[in-house]
Amino acid sequence: MSTESTDGAGPGRETATPDASTADELSHETHRFSVFTWIQPSPVISSTAAARAELGRIDEFMRRRTRRGDQRAYNECPEATPGEIRAELERLAVENKILELDEGSGLRNALQDRIDTFNSAVVLFTYFLPLQFVGPGTGKLWGSLKLLLDVSFGPS
């Protein structure tokens, strides 16, 4: 089952509807999305195509059908990749000589917290999609995580 907004207002005002079973339905119903359609996609379409279609609907919803402040935050969020975040964390570790610091060091603990957060995000992402998957909104997800990690670590 997926959810369909009954009045265009988004989450909280939804009714259960049957999943789309053809590529035609996926391409015409831009207001529906469900993670669970990826698990057993229609034999007519690949799981990658289903994921892109679902993510496209989520991206469209975030860009145009949420509150104005949420739209602005989503639209202005920079895009990133997991590789970019990993490279930045590795750069910070080398630049700050993290392995040479005491285990109780605040700087070492701060970076380790960011690494743990990134690794948790990778686990969650790969629960739904392969880590290398690039589709609508995935760059925004990694971009928002990068912003969170940058803000919480401070200037480098």
Coordinates of N, CA and C in Angstrom, one line a residue:
M1 N 0.8 -1.2 0.0 CA 0.0 0.0 0.0 C 0.9 1.2 0.0
S2 N 0.4 2.3 -0.7 CA 1.1 3.6 -0.6 C 0.1 4.6 -0.1
T3 N 0.6 5.8 0.1 CA -0.3 6.8 0.6 C -0.5 7.8 -0.5
E4 N -1.7 8.4 -0.4 CA -2.1 9.4 -1.4 C -2.8 10.5 -0.6
S5 N -2.3 11.7 -0.9 CA -2.9 12.8 -0.2 C -4.3 13.1 -0.7
T6 N -5.3 13.3 0.2 CA -6.6 13.5 -0.2 C -6.9 14.9 -0.5
D7 N -6.1 15.8 -0.1 CA -6.4 17.2 -0.4 C -5.1 18.0 -0.8
G8 N -4.0 17.3 -1.1 CA -2.8 18.0 -1.5 C -2.0 18.5 -0.3
A9 N -2.5 18.3 0.9 CA -1.8 18.9 2.1 C -0.6 18.1 2.5
G10 N -0.5 16.9 2.1 CA 0.7 16.1 2.5 C 0.4 15.2 3.7
P11 N 1.5 14.9 4.4 CA 1.4 13.9 5.5 C 0.4 14.3 6.5
G12 N -0.2 13.3 7.1 CA -1.2 13.6 8.1 C -2.6 13.5 7.5
R13 N -2.8 13.6 6.2 CA -4.1 13.6 5.6 C -4.0 12.7 4.4
E14 N -3.9 11.4 4.8 CA -3.7 10.4 3.7 C -4.6 9.3 3.9
T15 N -4.9 8.6 2.7 CA -5.7 7.4 2.7 C -4.9 6.3 2.0
A16 N -5.1 5.1 2.4 CA -4.4 4.0 1.8 C -5.0 3.7 0.4
T17 N -4.1 3.5 -0.5 CA -4.5 3.1 -1.9 C -3.7 2.0 -2.4
P18 N -4.2 1.2 -3.3 CA -3.3 0.1 -3.9 C -2.1 0.7 -4.6
D19 N -1.0 -0.1 -4.6 CA 0.2 0.3 -5.3 C 0.0 0.3 -6.8
A20 N 0.8 1.2 -7.4 CA 0.8 1.2 -8.9 C 1.5 0.0 -9.4
S21 N 0.9 -0.6 -10.4 CA 1.5 -1.9 -10.9 C 2.0 -1.8 -12.3
T22 N 2.0 -0.6 -12.9 CA 2.6 -0.5 -14.3 C 3.4 0.7 -14.4
A23 N 4.3 0.8 -15.3 CA 5.1 2.0 -15.6 C 4.2 3.2 -15.9
D24 N 3.1 2.9 -16.6 CA 2.2 4.0 -17.0 C 1.6 4.6 -15.7
E25 N 1.2 3.8 -14.8 CA 0.7 4.4 -13.5 C 1.7 5.1 -12.8
L26 N 3.0 4.6 -12.7 CA 4.0 5.3 -12.0 C 4.3 6.7 -12.6
S27 N 4.3 6.8 -14.0 CA 4.6 8.0 -14.6 C 3.5 9.1 -14.5
H28 N 2.2 8.7 -14.3 CA 1.1 9.6 -14.2 C 0.7 10.0 -12.8
E29 N 1.0 9.2 -11.8 CA 0.6 9.6 -10.5 C 1.7 10.2 -9.7
T30 N 2.0 11.5 -9.9 CA 3.1 12.1 -9.3 C 2.9 12.5 -7.9
H31 N 1.7 12.3 -7.3 CA 1.5 12.7 -5.9 C 1.6 11.5 -5.0
R32 N 1.9 10.3 -5.5 CA 2.0 9.1 -4.6 C 3.4 8.6 -4.5
F33 N 3.8 8.1 -3.3 CA 5.1 7.5 -3.2 C 5.0 6.5 -2.0
S34 N 5.8 5.5 -2.1 CA 5.9 4.4 -1.1 C 7.2 3.7 -1.2
V35 N 7.9 3.6 -0.1 CA 9.2 2.9 -0.1 C 8.9 1.4 -0.5
F36 N 7.8 0.9 -0.1 CA 7.6 -0.5 -0.2 C 7.4 -1.0 -1.7
T37 N 7.1 -0.1 -2.6 CA 7.0 -0.5 -4.0 C 8.3 -0.9 -4.5
W38 N 9.4 -0.5 -3.9 CA 10.7 -0.9 -4.4 C 11.1 -2.4 -4.0
I39 N 10.5 -2.9 -3.0 CA 10.8 -4.2 -2.6 C 10.4 -5.3 -3.6
Q40 N 9.2 -5.2 -4.1 CA 8.7 -6.1 -5.2 C 8.1 -5.3 -6.3
P41 N 9.0 -4.8 -7.2 CA 8.6 -3.9 -8.3 C 7.8 -4.8 -9.3
S42 N 7.0 -4.1 -10.1 CA 6.3 -4.7 -11.1 C 7.2 -5.4 -12.1
P43 N 6.9 -6.5 -12.7 CA 7.7 -7.2 -13.7 C 7.9 -6.3 -14.9
V44 N 7.0 -5.3 -15.1 CA 7.1 -4.4 -16.2 C 8.2 -3.4 -16.1
I45 N 8.7 -3.1 -14.9 CA 9.7 -2.1 -14.7 C 10.8 -2.6 -13.8
S46 N 12.0 -2.1 -13.9 CA 13.1 -2.5 -13.1 C 13.0 -1.9 -11.7
S47 N 13.6 -2.4 -10.7 CA 13.6 -1.8 -9.4 C 14.3 -0.5 -9.4
T48 N 15.3 -0.3 -10.3 CA 15.9 1.1 -10.4 C 14.9 2.1 -10.9
A49 N 14.2 1.7 -12.0 CA 13.2 2.6 -12.5 C 12.1 2.9 -11.5
A50 N 11.7 1.9 -10.7 CA 10.7 2.2 -9.7 C 11.2 3.1 -8.6
A51 N 12.5 2.9 -8.2 CA 13.1 3.8 -7.2 C 13.2 5.2 -7.8
R52 N 13.6 5.4 -9.0 CA 13.7 6.7 -9.6 C 12.3 7.4 -9.7
A53 N 11.3 6.6 -10.0 CA 9.9 7.2 -10.1 C 9.5 7.6 -8.7
E54 N 9.7 6.7 -7.7 CA 9.3 7.1 -6.4 C 10.0 8.3 -5.9
L55 N 11.3 8.3 -6.0 CA 12.1 9.4 -5.6 C 11.7 10.7 -6.3
G56 N 11.3 10.6 -7.6 CA 10.9 11.8 -8.4 C 9.6 12.4 -7.7
R57 N 8.7 11.5 -7.3 CA 7.5 12.0 -6.6 C 7.8 12.6 -5.3
I58 N 8.7 12.1 -4.6 CA 9.1 12.7 -3.3 C 9.8 14.0 -3.5
D59 N 10.7 14.1 -4.5 CA 11.4 15.3 -4.8 C 10.4 16.4 -5.2
E60 N 9.5 16.0 -6.1 CA 8.4 17.0 -6.5 C 7.6 17.5 -5.3
F61 N 7.2 16.6 -4.5 CA 6.5 16.9 -3.3 C 7.3 17.9 -2.4
M62 N 8.5 17.6 -2.2 CA 9.4 18.5 -1.4 C 9.6 19.9 -2.0
R63 N 9.7 19.9 -3.3 CA 9.9 21.2 -4.0 C 8.7 22.1 -4.1
R64 N 7.5 21.4 -4.2 CA 6.3 22.2 -4.5 C 5.1 22.1 -3.6
R65 N 5.1 21.1 -2.8 CA 3.8 20.8 -2.1 C 4.0 20.9 -0.6
T66 N 5.1 21.4 -0.1 CA 5.3 21.5 1.4 C 5.1 23.0 1.7
R67 N 5.3 23.3 3.0 CA 5.2 24.7 3.4 C 6.3 25.5 2.7
R68 N 6.1 26.8 2.5 CA 7.0 27.6 1.8 C 8.4 27.6 2.4
G69 N 8.5 27.6 3.8 CA 9.9 27.6 4.4 C 10.5 26.2 4.2
D70 N 9.8 25.1 4.2 CA 10.3 23.8 3.9 C 10.8 23.7 2.4
Q71 N 10.0 24.3 1.5 CA 10.4 24.3 0.1 C 11.7 25.0 -0.1
R72 N 11.8 26.2 0.6 CA 13.0 27.0 0.4 C 14.2 26.2 1.0
A73 N 14.1 25.6 2.1 CA 15.2 24.9 2.7 C 15.6 23.7 1.8
Y74 N 14.6 23.0 1.3 CA 14.9 21.9 0.4 C 15.6 22.4 -0.9
N75 N 15.0 23.4 -1.5 CA 15.5 23.9 -2.8 C 16.9 24.5 -2.7
E76 N 17.2 25.1 -1.6 CA 18.5 25.8 -1.4 C 19.5 24.8 -0.8
C77 N 19.1 23.7 -0.4 CA 20.1 22.7 0.2 C 21.1 22.3 -0.9
P78 N 22.4 22.4 -0.6 CA 23.4 22.0 -1.6 C 23.3 20.4 -1.8
E79 N 23.8 20.0 -2.9 CA 23.9 18.5 -3.1 C 25.3 18.0 -2.8
A80 N 25.4 16.8 -2.4 CA 26.6 16.1 -2.1 C 26.5 14.7 -2.4
T81 N 27.6 14.0 -2.3 CA 27.6 12.5 -2.4 C 28.3 11.9 -1.2
P82 N 28.0 10.6 -0.9 CA 28.7 10.0 0.2 C 30.2 10.0 0.1
G83 N 30.7 9.9 -1.1 CA 32.1 10.0 -1.4 C 32.7 11.3 -1.0
E84 N 32.0 12.4 -1.2 CA 32.5 13.8 -0.9 C 32.5 13.9 0.7
I85 N 31.5 13.4 1.3 CA 31.5 13.5 2.8 C 32.6 12.6 3.4
R86 N 32.8 11.4 2.9 CA 33.8 10.6 3.4 C 35.2 11.2 3.2
A87 N 35.4 11.8 2.0 CA 36.7 12.5 1.7 C 37.0 13.6 2.7
E88 N 35.9 14.4 3.0 CA 36.0 15.5 3.9 C 36.3 15.1 5.3
L89 N 35.7 14.0 5.7 CA 36.0 13.5 7.1 C 37.4 12.9 7.1
E90 N 37.9 12.3 6.1 CA 39.2 11.8 6.1 C 40.2 12.9 6.1
R91 N 39.9 14.0 5.3 CA 40.8 15.2 5.3 C 40.9 15.8 6.7
L92 N 39.8 15.9 7.3 CA 39.8 16.5 8.7 C 40.6 15.6 9.7
A93 N 40.5 14.3 9.5 CA 41.2 13.4 10.4 C 42.7 13.6 10.2
V94 N 43.1 13.6 8.9 CA 44.6 13.7 8.7 C 45.1 15.1 9.1
E95 N 44.3 16.2 8.7 CA 44.7 17.5 8.9 C 44.9 17.8 10.4
N96 N 44.0 17.2 11.2 CA 44.0 17.5 12.7 C 44.8 16.4 13.4
K97 N 45.4 15.5 12.7 CA 46.2 14.4 13.3 C 45.4 13.7 14.4
I98 N 44.2 13.3 14.1 CA 43.3 12.7 15.0 C 43.9 11.5 15.7
L99 N 44.6 10.6 15.0 CA 45.1 9.4 15.6 C 46.2 9.6 16.6
E100 N 46.8 10.8 16.5 CA 47.8 11.2 17.5 C 47.3 11.8 18.8
L101 N 46.0 12.1 18.8 CA 45.4 12.8 20.0 C 45.0 11.7 21.0
D102 N 44.9 12.1 22.2 CA 44.4 11.2 23.3 C 43.0 10.8 23.0
E103 N 42.6 9.6 23.4 CA 41.2 9.2 23.2 C 40.2 10.1 23.8
G104 N 40.5 10.8 24.9 CA 39.6 11.7 25.6 C 39.6 13.1 25.0
S105 N 40.4 13.3 23.9 CA 40.4 14.6 23.3 C 39.1 15.0 22.8
G106 N 38.7 16.3 23.0 CA 37.4 16.8 22.5 C 37.4 16.8 21.0
L107 N 38.5 17.2 20.4 CA 38.6 17.2 18.9 C 38.4 15.8 18.3
R108 N 39.1 14.9 18.9 CA 39.0 13.5 18.4 C 37.6 13.0 18.6
N109 N 37.0 13.2 19.7 CA 35.6 12.7 20.0 C 34.6 13.4 19.1
A110 N 34.9 14.7 18.8 CA 33.9 15.4 17.9 C 34.0 14.8 16.5
L111 N 35.2 14.6 16.0 CA 35.3 14.0 14.7 C 34.8 12.6 14.6
Q112 N 35.0 11.8 15.7 CA 34.5 10.4 15.8 C 33.0 10.4 15.7
D113 N 32.4 11.4 16.4 CA 30.9 11.5 16.4 C 30.4 11.7 15.0
R114 N 31.1 12.6 14.2 CA 30.7 12.8 12.8 C 30.9 11.6 12.0
I115 N 32.0 10.9 12.2 CA 32.2 9.6 11.4 C 31.1 8.6 11.8
D116 N 30.7 8.5 13.0 CA 29.7 7.6 13.4 C 28.3 8.0 12.8
T117 N 28.0 9.3 12.8 CA 26.8 9.8 12.2 C 26.8 9.5 10.7
F118 N 27.9 9.7 10.0 CA 28.0 9.4 8.6 C 27.8 7.9 8.4
N119 N 28.4 7.1 9.1 CA 28.3 5.6 9.0 C 26.9 5.2 9.2
S120 N 26.2 5.8 10.2 CA 24.8 5.4 10.4 C 23.9 5.8 9.2
A121 N 24.2 7.0 8.7 CA 23.4 7.4 7.5 C 23.7 6.5 6.3
V122 N 24.9 6.0 6.2 CA 25.2 5.0 5.1 C 24.4 3.7 5.3
V123 N 24.3 3.2 6.5 CA 23.6 2.0 6.8 C 22.1 2.2 6.5
L124 N 21.5 3.3 6.9 CA 20.1 3.6 6.7 C 19.9 3.7 5.2
F125 N 20.7 4.5 4.5 CA 20.5 4.7 3.0 C 20.6 3.3 2.3
T126 N 21.5 2.5 2.6 CA 21.7 1.2 1.9 C 20.6 0.2 2.3
Y127 N 19.9 0.5 3.3 CA 18.7 -0.3 3.6 C 17.7 -0.2 2.5
F128 N 17.6 1.0 1.9 CA 16.6 1.3 0.9 C 17.2 1.2 -0.6
L129 N 18.4 1.7 -0.7 CA 19.0 1.8 -2.0 C 20.5 1.5 -2.0
P130 N 21.1 1.1 -3.1 CA 22.6 0.9 -3.1 C 23.3 2.2 -2.8
L131 N 24.4 2.2 -2.2 CA 25.1 3.5 -1.8 C 25.4 4.3 -3.1
Q132 N 25.7 3.6 -4.2 CA 26.1 4.4 -5.4 C 24.9 4.9 -6.2
F133 N 23.7 4.6 -5.7 CA 22.5 5.0 -6.4 C 22.4 6.6 -6.4
V134 N 22.1 7.1 -7.6 CA 21.9 8.6 -7.7 C 20.5 8.7 -8.4
G135 N 19.7 9.4 -7.7 CA 18.3 9.7 -8.2 C 17.8 11.0 -7.7
P136 N 16.6 11.4 -8.0 CA 16.1 12.6 -7.6 C 16.1 12.7 -6.0
G137 N 16.7 13.8 -5.5 CA 16.7 14.0 -4.1 C 17.8 13.3 -3.3
T138 N 18.5 12.4 -3.9 CA 19.6 11.7 -3.1 C 20.7 12.7 -2.8
G139 N 21.0 13.6 -3.7 CA 22.1 14.6 -3.5 C 21.7 15.5 -2.4
K140 N 20.4 15.8 -2.3 CA 19.9 16.7 -1.2 C 20.0 16.0 0.1
L141 N 19.7 14.7 0.2 CA 19.9 14.0 1.4 C 21.3 14.1 1.9
W142 N 22.3 13.7 1.0 CA 23.7 13.8 1.4 C 24.2 15.2 1.7
G143 N 23.6 16.2 0.9 CA 24.0 17.6 1.1 C 23.5 18.1 2.5
S144 N 22.3 17.7 2.9 CA 21.8 18.1 4.2 C 22.7 17.5 5.3
L145 N 23.1 16.2 5.1 CA 24.0 15.6 6.1 C 25.3 16.3 6.2
K146 N 25.9 16.6 5.0 CA 27.1 17.4 5.0 C 27.0 18.7 5.7
L147 N 25.9 19.4 5.5 CA 25.7 20.7 6.2 C 25.6 20.4 7.7
L148 N 24.9 19.4 8.1 CA 24.8 19.1 9.5 C 26.2 18.8 10.1
L149 N 27.0 18.0 9.5 CA 28.3 17.6 10.0 C 29.2 18.8 10.0
D150 N 29.2 19.7 8.9 CA 30.0 20.9 8.9 C 29.7 21.8 10.0
V151 N 28.4 22.1 10.2 CA 27.9 23.0 11.2 C 28.3 22.5 12.6
S152 N 28.1 21.2 12.8 CA 28.4 20.7 14.2 C 29.9 20.6 14.5
F153 N 30.7 20.5 13.4 CA 32.2 20.4 13.7 C 32.8 21.8 13.7
G154 N 32.1 22.8 13.0 CA 32.7 24.1 13.0 C 33.6 24.3 11.8
P155 N 34.2 25.5 11.6 CA 35.1 25.7 10.5 C 36.3 24.8 10.5
S156 N 36.8 24.4 9.4 CA 38.0 23.6 9.3 C 39.2 24.4 9.1

